[in-house]
Amino acid sequence: MRTTSRTWIANPAAAWTSDDNADCRGGIVVEGKRIVECVPGGHTPADYSERFDARGLVLLPGLVNCHHHFYQTLTRALPAAQNKELFAWLSALYPVWAGMDEDCVGSATELALAELLLSGCTTASDHHYLFASAFENAIDIQVETARRMGVRVVLTRGSMSLGQSSGGLPPDHVVQSEQAILDDCQRVASAYHERGDDAMVQIALAPCSPFSVTAELMRESAKLARAHGLRLHTHLAETEDENAFCLEHVGRRPLEYLADLDWLGDDVWLAHGIHFTAEEIAQLGTAGVGICHCPSSNMILASGLCSTLDLEAAGSPVGLGVDGSASNDHSNLIQEVRQAFLLQRLKYGSEKIAVTDALRWATSGGARVLGRPSLGSLRPGALADIALFDLDALRFSGAGDPLAALVTCGADRARHVMVNGQWRVVDGEIPGLDMGALVARHGKAARRLQLG
Ligand code: ZN
């Protein structure tokens, strides 16, 4: 006799599976933490014990965010950092971020995860790379917060080891020694990294960028990651300034530098990936390196335009990221789908980029970038991470195609979100979360940080 319930998410207005062959127009059936059946339009599942009425709702696989800096929610729209490109923007913000404490990281993580969840995101990757000497437990705080909220996370242990006195961009007081970094990477990986396709918490290693990390740390991080079966992440090819920095300091373009450090493999994903030549795109594709496209950040910092379709054609998985909230400045992934759709249309034209391309990057593409094939689609056997959006707002009235309307009319909030078979957003709210108290605590931490 069966002991777990089987819930039919029944008859949505539209269902997009991310797999062109599957027909889920009648909804899906969830048992435990997995999707067990795709129900074709007009059909009833053979076996179900509960029925969730999804009429009027658009059903998607839960969205996957491949790059973020949760702590940057504390420095959104900061006057000192506005109207700048990446290097000047970072230089204005490093000294502010250096003042973070445990309460800052805790409230920023909770706020960013709440924002992401409410936008339909079920898996979030974060890149935390500021570890002041008196405060090294940022990843521990993030793990505790994500587990409490029930969001699936890939937390990357970031790092900076190349301070200004050694030719790097960040001030010396925000970088750590290579040994301290590697020791802590080992510690958090041993303590928190879960294996298995249903992992809720995973750890990856993420030296920050070519202009803030030594070659030695890049090499040692790759060795450590591969010894423990962890993925590798970094920022790369974000700006022309970075190209110039690499040519001047290491005598090579960023990708050639990365290749020499043994970083080209299908266990690596890169944030931004904009300024590549055609040969470099072919090289990335052959190696299977994943790229996280961050459209809003790339527009705010005027960094450039990612060649998404060329990268995919070459063989690289492409995902989406909201990037840090100091260069977006929100953590809303369904809005980022719209930004990607619009920006990539400017690059490739309206016949080459469909709504479903942007949705693919935000779901199955992101899952491939993070090495998680059980996420990002609605097929039987996939994990039950799903998002349901309603079309009740003024902005959707009169829309013909419900799936396209979600993106072109600009959905900004999911109605219901399930992670690992558990409802984490119900009727547009996160059960058990006192939003007012969270905003008050986060706002107070932000003011304290900004005032120094
Ligand atoms: Zn970033």
Short mmCIF file of C-alpha atoms and ligand atoms in Angstrom, two decimals:
data_model
loop_
_atom_site.label_atom_id
_atom_site.label_comp_id
_atom_site.label_asym_id
_atom_site.label_seq_id
_atom_site.Cartn_x
_atom_site.Cartn_y
_atom_site.Cartn_z
CA MET A 1 0.00 0.00 0.00
CA ARG A 2 1.22 3.49 -0.86
CA THR A 3 1.94 5.73 2.14
CA THR A 4 2.83 9.02 0.42
CA SER A 5 0.26 11.21 -1.28
CA ARG A 6 0.20 11.88 -5.02
CA THR A 7 -0.81 15.44 -5.82
CA TRP A 8 -2.17 16.31 -9.26
CA ILE A 9 -1.33 19.95 -10.12
CA ALA A 10 -4.34 20.01 -12.39
CA ASN A 11 -5.21 21.76 -15.62
CA PRO A 12 -3.03 24.90 -15.70
CA ALA A 13 -3.74 27.62 -18.28
CA ALA A 14 -0.36 26.72 -19.81
CA ALA A 15 2.50 24.43 -18.87
CA TRP A 16 6.00 24.77 -20.24
CA THR A 17 8.14 21.72 -19.62
CA SER A 18 11.45 22.88 -21.14
CA ASP A 19 11.28 19.61 -23.11
CA ASP A 20 9.58 20.06 -26.49
CA ASN A 21 8.42 16.45 -26.60
CA ALA A 22 6.48 16.38 -23.34
CA ASP A 23 2.80 17.30 -23.12
CA CYS A 24 1.96 18.53 -19.61
CA ARG A 25 -1.09 20.56 -20.58
CA GLY A 26 -3.17 18.54 -18.12
CA GLY A 27 -0.64 19.28 -15.37
CA ILE A 28 1.77 17.08 -13.43
CA VAL A 29 1.59 14.60 -10.57
CA VAL A 30 3.97 15.03 -7.62
CA GLU A 31 4.82 12.25 -5.19
CA GLY A 32 7.24 13.00 -2.37
CA LYS A 33 10.05 15.15 -3.76
CA ARG A 34 9.63 14.13 -7.43
CA ILE A 35 7.41 14.65 -10.43
CA VAL A 36 6.05 11.21 -11.30
CA GLU A 37 3.76 11.93 -14.23
CA CYS A 38 3.17 14.48 -16.99
CA VAL A 39 -0.55 14.64 -17.79
CA PRO A 40 -1.43 15.32 -21.44
CA GLY A 41 -4.11 17.92 -22.21
CA GLY A 42 -7.67 16.63 -21.61
CA HIS A 43 -6.46 13.62 -19.62
CA THR A 44 -6.78 12.61 -15.96
CA PRO A 45 -3.88 10.86 -14.22
CA ALA A 46 -4.35 7.17 -13.55
CA ASP A 47 -3.52 7.50 -9.89
CA TYR A 48 -3.67 10.52 -7.59
CA SER A 49 -4.85 11.19 -4.02
CA GLU A 50 -5.05 15.00 -3.96
CA ARG A 51 -5.96 17.57 -6.57
CA PHE A 52 -4.47 21.08 -6.66
CA ASP A 53 -6.54 23.29 -8.93
CA ALA A 54 -4.14 25.18 -11.23
CA ARG A 55 -6.79 26.65 -13.53
CA GLY A 56 -5.79 30.12 -14.71
CA LEU A 57 -2.16 29.58 -13.67
CA VAL A 58 0.96 29.15 -15.82
CA LEU A 59 3.09 26.20 -14.71
CA LEU A 60 6.88 26.33 -15.13
CA PRO A 61 9.80 24.33 -13.80
CA GLY A 62 11.24 26.24 -10.80
CA LEU A 63 13.65 28.92 -12.04
CA VAL A 64 17.39 28.44 -11.49
CA ASN A 65 19.56 31.44 -10.57
CA CYS A 66 23.21 30.75 -11.43
CA HIS A 67 24.93 33.86 -10.10
CA HIS A 68 24.21 36.26 -7.25
CA HIS A 69 25.88 38.10 -4.37
CA PHE A 70 23.18 38.10 -1.68
CA TYR A 71 25.15 40.55 0.50
CA GLN A 72 24.86 43.24 -2.16
CA THR A 73 21.16 43.72 -1.29
CA LEU A 74 22.65 45.90 1.47
CA THR A 75 24.14 48.36 -1.04
CA ARG A 76 21.47 48.82 -3.69
CA ALA A 77 21.36 52.14 -5.51
CA LEU A 78 24.23 53.48 -3.42
CA PRO A 79 24.94 57.08 -4.57
CA ALA A 80 28.74 56.63 -4.42
CA ALA A 81 28.58 53.66 -6.81
CA GLN A 82 26.10 54.96 -9.39
CA ASN A 83 26.90 55.78 -13.02
CA LYS A 84 30.14 53.85 -13.04
CA GLU A 85 31.58 50.90 -14.96
CA LEU A 86 32.82 47.77 -13.20
CA PHE A 87 36.29 48.72 -11.88
CA ALA A 88 35.22 52.15 -10.57
CA TRP A 89 31.99 50.64 -9.22
CA LEU A 90 33.91 47.93 -7.34
CA SER A 91 36.46 50.42 -6.03
CA ALA A 92 33.62 52.53 -4.58
CA LEU A 93 32.01 49.51 -2.93
CA TYR A 94 34.90 47.39 -1.55
CA PRO A 95 35.45 49.67 1.49
CA VAL A 96 31.71 49.68 2.28
CA TRP A 97 31.41 45.88 2.00
CA ALA A 98 34.45 45.47 4.27
CA GLY A 99 32.26 46.58 7.19
CA MET A 100 29.84 43.63 6.97
CA ASP A 101 29.08 41.61 10.07
CA GLU A 102 27.12 38.44 10.78
CA ASP A 103 23.79 40.27 11.01
CA CYS A 104 24.43 41.82 7.58
CA VAL A 105 25.02 38.44 5.95
CA GLY A 106 22.09 36.79 7.76
CA SER A 107 19.53 39.44 6.86
CA ALA A 108 20.85 39.88 3.30
CA THR A 109 20.70 36.12 2.66
CA GLU A 110 17.17 35.85 4.03
CA LEU A 111 15.96 38.87 2.08
CA ALA A 112 17.55 37.78 -1.21
CA LEU A 113 16.20 34.24 -0.88
CA ALA A 114 12.71 35.59 -0.12
CA GLU A 115 12.86 37.85 -3.18
CA LEU A 116 14.05 34.98 -5.35
CA LEU A 117 11.41 32.53 -4.06
CA LEU A 118 8.61 35.03 -4.66
CA SER A 119 9.83 35.44 -8.24
CA GLY A 120 9.55 31.70 -8.94
CA CYS A 121 13.17 30.75 -8.22
CA THR A 122 13.71 27.39 -6.53
CA THR A 123 17.50 26.95 -6.88
CA ALA A 124 19.87 29.81 -6.15
CA SER A 125 23.63 30.01 -6.42
CA ASP A 126 25.43 32.67 -4.40
CA HIS A 127 28.99 33.94 -4.68
CA HIS A 128 30.20 35.34 -1.37
CA TYR A 129 33.79 36.54 -1.56
CA LEU A 130 34.23 39.02 1.32
CA PHE A 131 35.59 37.45 4.46
CA ALA A 132 36.87 40.01 6.96
CA SER A 133 39.44 38.54 9.34
CA ALA A 134 37.15 38.75 12.37
CA PHE A 135 34.23 37.26 10.50
CA GLU A 136 34.67 34.08 8.48
CA ASN A 137 31.38 32.24 8.95
CA ALA A 138 29.39 33.78 6.09
CA ILE A 139 28.85 30.42 4.36
CA ASP A 140 27.73 28.83 7.64
CA ILE A 141 25.12 31.58 8.07
CA GLN A 142 23.96 31.16 4.47
CA VAL A 143 23.57 27.39 4.86
CA GLU A 144 21.50 27.80 8.03
CA THR A 145 19.26 30.43 6.38
CA ALA A 146 18.70 28.45 3.16
CA ARG A 147 17.85 25.28 5.10
CA ARG A 148 15.38 27.17 7.28
CA MET A 149 13.66 28.67 4.21
CA GLY A 150 13.72 25.45 2.18
CA VAL A 151 15.38 26.93 -0.91
CA ARG A 152 17.80 24.76 -2.89
CA VAL A 153 21.23 26.43 -2.96
CA VAL A 154 24.66 26.12 -4.51
CA LEU A 155 26.77 28.30 -2.24
CA THR A 156 30.14 29.17 -3.71
CA ARG A 157 32.96 29.85 -1.27
CA GLY A 158 34.38 32.94 -2.95
CA SER A 159 37.79 34.41 -2.33
CA MET A 160 40.11 37.35 -2.99
CA SER A 161 43.88 37.06 -2.49
CA LEU A 162 45.37 39.76 -4.74
CA GLY A 163 45.29 43.12 -2.96
CA GLN A 164 46.30 46.52 -4.32
CA SER A 165 49.87 46.30 -2.98
CA SER A 166 50.36 43.18 -5.16
CA GLY A 167 48.81 44.74 -8.27
CA GLY A 168 45.16 43.70 -7.67
CA LEU A 169 42.04 45.89 -7.62
CA PRO A 170 40.68 45.33 -4.08
CA PRO A 171 42.22 47.09 -1.06
CA ASP A 172 44.57 44.87 0.98
CA HIS A 173 42.27 44.73 4.03
CA VAL A 174 39.55 42.80 2.14
CA VAL A 175 41.79 39.99 0.84
CA GLN A 176 42.88 36.82 2.66
CA SER A 177 45.96 34.61 2.50
CA GLU A 178 45.81 31.67 0.12
CA GLN A 179 46.22 29.15 2.93
CA ALA A 180 43.39 30.65 5.00
CA ILE A 181 41.13 30.54 1.93
CA LEU A 182 41.96 26.95 1.00
CA ASP A 183 41.58 25.76 4.61
CA ASP A 184 38.13 27.35 4.84
CA CYS A 185 37.09 25.95 1.42
CA GLN A 186 37.97 22.49 2.70
CA ARG A 187 36.11 23.12 5.97
CA VAL A 188 32.83 24.29 4.41
CA ALA A 189 32.93 21.57 1.73
CA SER A 190 33.36 18.84 4.37
CA ALA A 191 30.68 20.34 6.60
CA TYR A 192 27.94 21.17 4.09
CA HIS A 193 28.32 19.77 0.56
CA GLU A 194 25.55 17.24 -0.15
CA ARG A 195 25.92 14.68 -2.91
CA GLY A 196 23.09 13.01 -4.81
CA ASP A 197 20.71 14.51 -7.35
CA ASP A 198 18.31 15.76 -4.64
CA ALA A 199 20.93 17.79 -2.70
CA MET A 200 19.47 20.90 -1.09
CA VAL A 201 22.86 22.45 -0.21
CA GLN A 202 25.94 22.22 -2.38
CA ILE A 203 29.27 24.00 -2.10
CA ALA A 204 31.40 25.16 -5.04
CA LEU A 205 34.74 27.00 -5.03
CA ALA A 206 34.85 30.48 -6.54
CA PRO A 207 37.98 32.65 -6.63
CA CYS A 208 36.49 36.03 -7.51
CA SER A 209 38.11 37.30 -10.74
CA PRO A 210 41.46 37.60 -12.55
CA PHE A 211 42.04 41.04 -11.02
CA SER A 212 41.45 40.01 -7.39
CA VAL A 213 42.98 36.52 -7.17
CA THR A 214 46.49 35.11 -7.66
CA ALA A 215 47.25 32.46 -10.29
CA GLU A 216 48.37 30.15 -7.50
CA LEU A 217 44.99 30.36 -5.75
CA MET A 218 43.18 29.65 -9.04
CA ARG A 219 45.32 26.54 -9.58
CA GLU A 220 45.01 25.28 -6.00
CA SER A 221 41.24 25.92 -5.93
CA ALA A 222 40.84 23.78 -9.07
CA LYS A 223 42.89 20.97 -7.51
CA LEU A 224 40.92 21.11 -4.27
CA ALA A 225 37.56 21.22 -6.07
CA ARG A 226 38.42 18.21 -8.22
CA ALA A 227 39.72 16.24 -5.25
CA HIS A 228 36.32 16.74 -3.54
CA GLY A 229 34.01 16.58 -6.56
CA LEU A 230 33.02 20.25 -6.27
CA ARG A 231 32.26 22.63 -9.14
CA LEU A 232 34.30 25.74 -9.92
CA HIS A 233 33.01 29.24 -10.54
CA THR A 234 34.45 32.68 -11.25
CA HIS A 235 33.72 35.97 -13.03
CA LEU A 236 35.25 36.09 -16.50
CA ALA A 237 35.21 38.25 -19.63
CA GLU A 238 32.89 40.78 -18.03
CA THR A 239 34.56 43.96 -19.36
CA GLU A 240 37.20 45.25 -21.76
CA ASP A 241 39.00 46.62 -18.67
CA GLU A 242 39.45 43.02 -17.53
CA ASN A 243 40.97 42.08 -20.92
CA ALA A 244 43.38 45.01 -20.61
CA PHE A 245 44.24 44.04 -17.01
CA CYS A 246 45.02 40.44 -18.01
CA LEU A 247 47.13 41.47 -21.01
CA GLU A 248 49.12 43.87 -18.80
CA HIS A 249 49.54 41.66 -15.71
CA VAL A 250 49.66 38.09 -17.02
CA GLY A 251 50.41 38.71 -20.70
CA ARG A 252 47.36 36.80 -21.96
CA ARG A 253 43.65 37.29 -22.57
CA PRO A 254 41.40 36.03 -19.72
CA LEU A 255 40.42 32.72 -21.35
CA GLU A 256 43.97 31.77 -22.28
CA TYR A 257 44.96 32.56 -18.68
CA LEU A 258 42.11 30.35 -17.41
CA ALA A 259 43.14 27.50 -19.72
CA ASP A 260 46.72 27.67 -18.43
CA LEU A 261 45.39 27.38 -14.86
CA ASP A 262 43.54 24.12 -15.72
CA TRP A 263 40.14 25.76 -15.47
CA LEU A 264 38.56 24.64 -18.77
CA GLY A 265 36.17 21.77 -18.07
CA ASP A 266 32.49 20.90 -17.77
CA ASP A 267 32.74 21.33 -13.99
CA VAL A 268 33.31 25.09 -14.44
CA TRP A 269 30.81 27.90 -14.92
CA LEU A 270 31.61 31.55 -15.55
CA ALA A 271 29.58 34.64 -14.67
CA HIS A 272 28.99 37.08 -17.57
CA GLY A 273 31.20 35.58 -20.33
CA ILE A 274 30.82 38.58 -22.65
CA HIS A 275 34.11 39.53 -24.27
CA PHE A 276 35.12 36.34 -26.09
CA THR A 277 36.36 35.96 -29.67
CA ALA A 278 34.78 33.35 -31.98
CA GLU A 279 37.78 31.07 -31.35
CA GLU A 280 37.36 31.44 -27.60
CA ILE A 281 33.65 30.59 -27.83
CA ALA A 282 34.55 27.41 -29.74
CA GLN A 283 37.13 26.56 -27.06
CA LEU A 284 34.58 27.08 -24.27
CA GLY A 285 31.98 24.97 -26.06
CA THR A 286 34.40 22.10 -26.70
CA ALA A 287 35.31 22.06 -23.01
CA GLY A 288 31.65 22.32 -21.93
CA VAL A 289 32.24 25.38 -19.72
CA GLY A 290 28.91 26.88 -18.56
CA ILE A 291 28.08 30.57 -18.88
CA CYS A 292 25.76 32.56 -16.63
CA HIS A 293 24.20 35.48 -18.53
CA CYS A 294 23.35 38.44 -16.25
CA PRO A 295 21.47 40.91 -18.48
CA SER A 296 20.43 43.62 -15.98
CA SER A 297 23.89 43.84 -14.44
CA ASN A 298 25.48 43.95 -17.89
CA MET A 299 23.22 46.87 -18.80
CA ILE A 300 23.58 48.80 -15.51
CA LEU A 301 27.39 48.61 -15.60
CA ALA A 302 27.41 48.93 -19.43
CA SER A 303 29.63 45.84 -19.57
CA GLY A 304 28.46 44.43 -22.94
CA LEU A 305 26.30 41.72 -24.50
CA CYS A 306 26.74 37.98 -23.94
CA SER A 307 26.73 35.81 -27.10
CA THR A 308 24.20 33.32 -25.73
CA LEU A 309 23.19 31.53 -28.94
CA ASP A 310 26.76 31.25 -30.21
CA LEU A 311 27.87 29.78 -26.88
CA GLU A 312 25.03 27.25 -26.91
CA ALA A 313 25.74 26.32 -30.53
CA ALA A 314 29.39 25.76 -29.60
CA GLY A 315 28.36 23.39 -26.79
CA SER A 316 28.31 25.55 -23.65
CA PRO A 317 25.29 25.40 -21.37
CA VAL A 318 23.87 28.90 -20.77
CA GLY A 319 21.95 29.91 -17.64
CA LEU A 320 20.65 33.15 -16.14
CA GLY A 321 21.68 35.09 -13.07
CA VAL A 322 20.35 38.22 -11.42
CA ASP A 323 23.95 39.00 -10.29
CA GLY A 324 24.49 40.98 -7.10
CA SER A 325 21.83 43.44 -6.07
CA ALA A 326 24.24 46.37 -6.22
CA SER A 327 24.28 46.03 -10.03
CA ASN A 328 20.72 44.99 -10.86
CA ASP A 329 19.39 46.12 -8.27
CA HIS A 330 16.73 43.46 -7.60
CA SER A 331 16.79 39.68 -7.06
CA ASN A 332 13.75 38.92 -9.23
CA LEU A 333 14.45 36.04 -11.61
CA ILE A 334 11.25 36.12 -13.67
CA GLN A 335 11.98 39.79 -14.40
CA GLU A 336 15.48 38.75 -15.42
CA VAL A 337 13.93 36.34 -17.94
CA ARG A 338 12.26 39.36 -19.56
CA GLN A 339 15.53 41.32 -19.54
CA ALA A 340 17.36 38.42 -21.20
CA PHE A 341 14.61 38.08 -23.82
CA LEU A 342 14.73 41.80 -24.66
CA LEU A 343 18.50 42.22 -24.59
CA GLN A 344 19.21 39.10 -26.64
CA ARG A 345 16.63 40.21 -29.22
CA LEU A 346 18.71 43.35 -29.68
CA LYS A 347 21.73 41.17 -30.40
CA TYR A 348 20.22 38.38 -32.51
CA GLY A 349 16.92 39.80 -33.84
CA SER A 350 13.27 38.99 -33.19
CA GLU A 351 13.17 35.82 -35.30
CA LYS A 352 16.10 34.18 -33.51
CA ILE A 353 15.07 34.83 -29.89
CA ALA A 354 11.74 33.53 -28.58
CA VAL A 355 10.24 33.75 -25.10
CA THR A 356 11.08 30.05 -24.72
CA ASP A 357 14.80 30.74 -25.28
CA ALA A 358 14.86 33.02 -22.25
CA LEU A 359 12.79 30.50 -20.27
CA ARG A 360 15.20 27.71 -21.28
CA TRP A 361 18.17 29.69 -19.91
CA ALA A 362 16.28 30.25 -16.63
CA THR A 363 15.38 26.56 -16.21
CA SER A 364 17.06 23.61 -17.96
CA GLY A 365 19.98 25.78 -19.11
CA GLY A 366 20.70 26.91 -15.56
CA ALA A 367 20.35 23.34 -14.30
CA ARG A 368 23.00 22.22 -16.81
CA VAL A 369 25.26 25.13 -15.82
CA LEU A 370 25.09 23.95 -12.19
CA GLY A 371 25.47 20.27 -13.16
CA ARG A 372 21.98 19.39 -11.88
CA PRO A 373 20.13 17.38 -14.56
CA SER A 374 17.23 16.56 -12.19
CA LEU A 375 16.27 20.25 -12.04
CA GLY A 376 14.81 22.69 -14.56
CA SER A 377 12.18 20.55 -16.29
CA LEU A 378 8.77 18.99 -15.65
CA ARG A 379 9.51 15.47 -16.89
CA PRO A 380 8.75 12.38 -14.75
CA GLY A 381 11.68 11.64 -12.44
CA ALA A 382 12.69 15.31 -12.14
CA LEU A 383 12.68 16.89 -8.69
CA ALA A 384 9.40 18.62 -7.80
CA ASP A 385 10.65 22.20 -8.05
CA ILE A 386 7.88 24.18 -9.75
CA ALA A 387 6.49 27.71 -10.02
CA LEU A 388 2.92 28.76 -10.79
CA PHE A 389 2.14 32.30 -11.97
CA ASP A 390 -1.29 33.91 -12.22
CA LEU A 391 -2.33 36.30 -14.96
CA ASP A 392 -4.79 38.33 -12.92
CA ALA A 393 -3.01 41.70 -12.89
CA LEU A 394 -3.89 44.64 -15.15
CA ARG A 395 -0.72 44.10 -17.17
CA PHE A 396 -1.93 40.71 -18.45
CA SER A 397 -5.51 41.62 -19.32
CA GLY A 398 -6.34 40.75 -22.93
CA ALA A 399 -3.26 38.58 -23.49
CA GLY A 400 -3.66 35.84 -26.12
CA ASP A 401 -0.81 33.46 -25.28
CA PRO A 402 -0.51 32.90 -21.52
CA LEU A 403 3.11 31.66 -21.65
CA ALA A 404 4.34 34.54 -23.81
CA ALA A 405 2.35 36.99 -21.66
CA LEU A 406 4.31 35.92 -18.61
CA VAL A 407 7.47 37.28 -20.18
CA THR A 408 6.33 40.06 -22.54
CA CYS A 409 3.76 41.59 -20.16
CA GLY A 410 6.30 41.36 -17.34
CA ALA A 411 5.30 38.94 -14.56
CA ASP A 412 7.04 39.86 -11.33
CA ARG A 413 5.64 37.52 -8.69
CA ALA A 414 4.80 33.83 -8.50
CA ARG A 415 1.52 32.74 -6.91
CA HIS A 416 2.72 29.34 -5.66
CA VAL A 417 6.22 27.83 -5.54
CA MET A 418 7.20 24.26 -4.61
CA VAL A 419 10.75 23.19 -3.76
CA ASN A 420 11.60 19.50 -3.35
CA GLY A 421 7.90 18.66 -3.08
CA GLN A 422 7.18 21.28 -0.38
CA TRP A 423 5.12 24.45 -0.93
CA ARG A 424 7.39 27.41 -0.10
CA VAL A 425 5.20 30.17 -1.58
CA VAL A 426 1.44 29.96 -1.09
CA ASP A 427 -0.91 32.59 -2.54
CA GLY A 428 2.01 34.94 -3.16
CA GLU A 429 3.34 34.75 0.42
CA ILE A 430 6.08 32.78 2.17
CA PRO A 431 4.39 30.89 5.03
CA GLY A 432 6.01 31.69 8.38
CA LEU A 433 8.02 34.68 7.13
CA ASP A 434 7.38 38.04 8.79
CA MET A 435 8.19 40.23 5.79
CA GLY A 436 7.85 43.51 7.69
CA ALA A 437 10.28 42.38 10.38
CA LEU A 438 12.75 41.13 7.76
CA VAL A 439 12.69 44.41 5.80
CA ALA A 440 13.14 46.38 9.05
CA ARG A 441 16.13 44.27 10.13
CA HIS A 442 17.71 44.29 6.67
CA GLY A 443 17.18 48.04 6.22
CA LYS A 444 18.78 48.73 9.60
CA ALA A 445 21.80 46.56 8.72
CA ALA A 446 22.11 48.33 5.35
CA ARG A 447 22.06 51.80 6.92
CA ARG A 448 24.66 50.77 9.50
CA LEU A 449 26.90 49.39 6.74
CA GLN A 450 26.49 52.38 4.44
CA LEU A 451 27.24 54.89 7.22
CA GLY A 452 30.38 52.90 8.15
ZN ZN B 1 28.96 38.86 -9.90
#
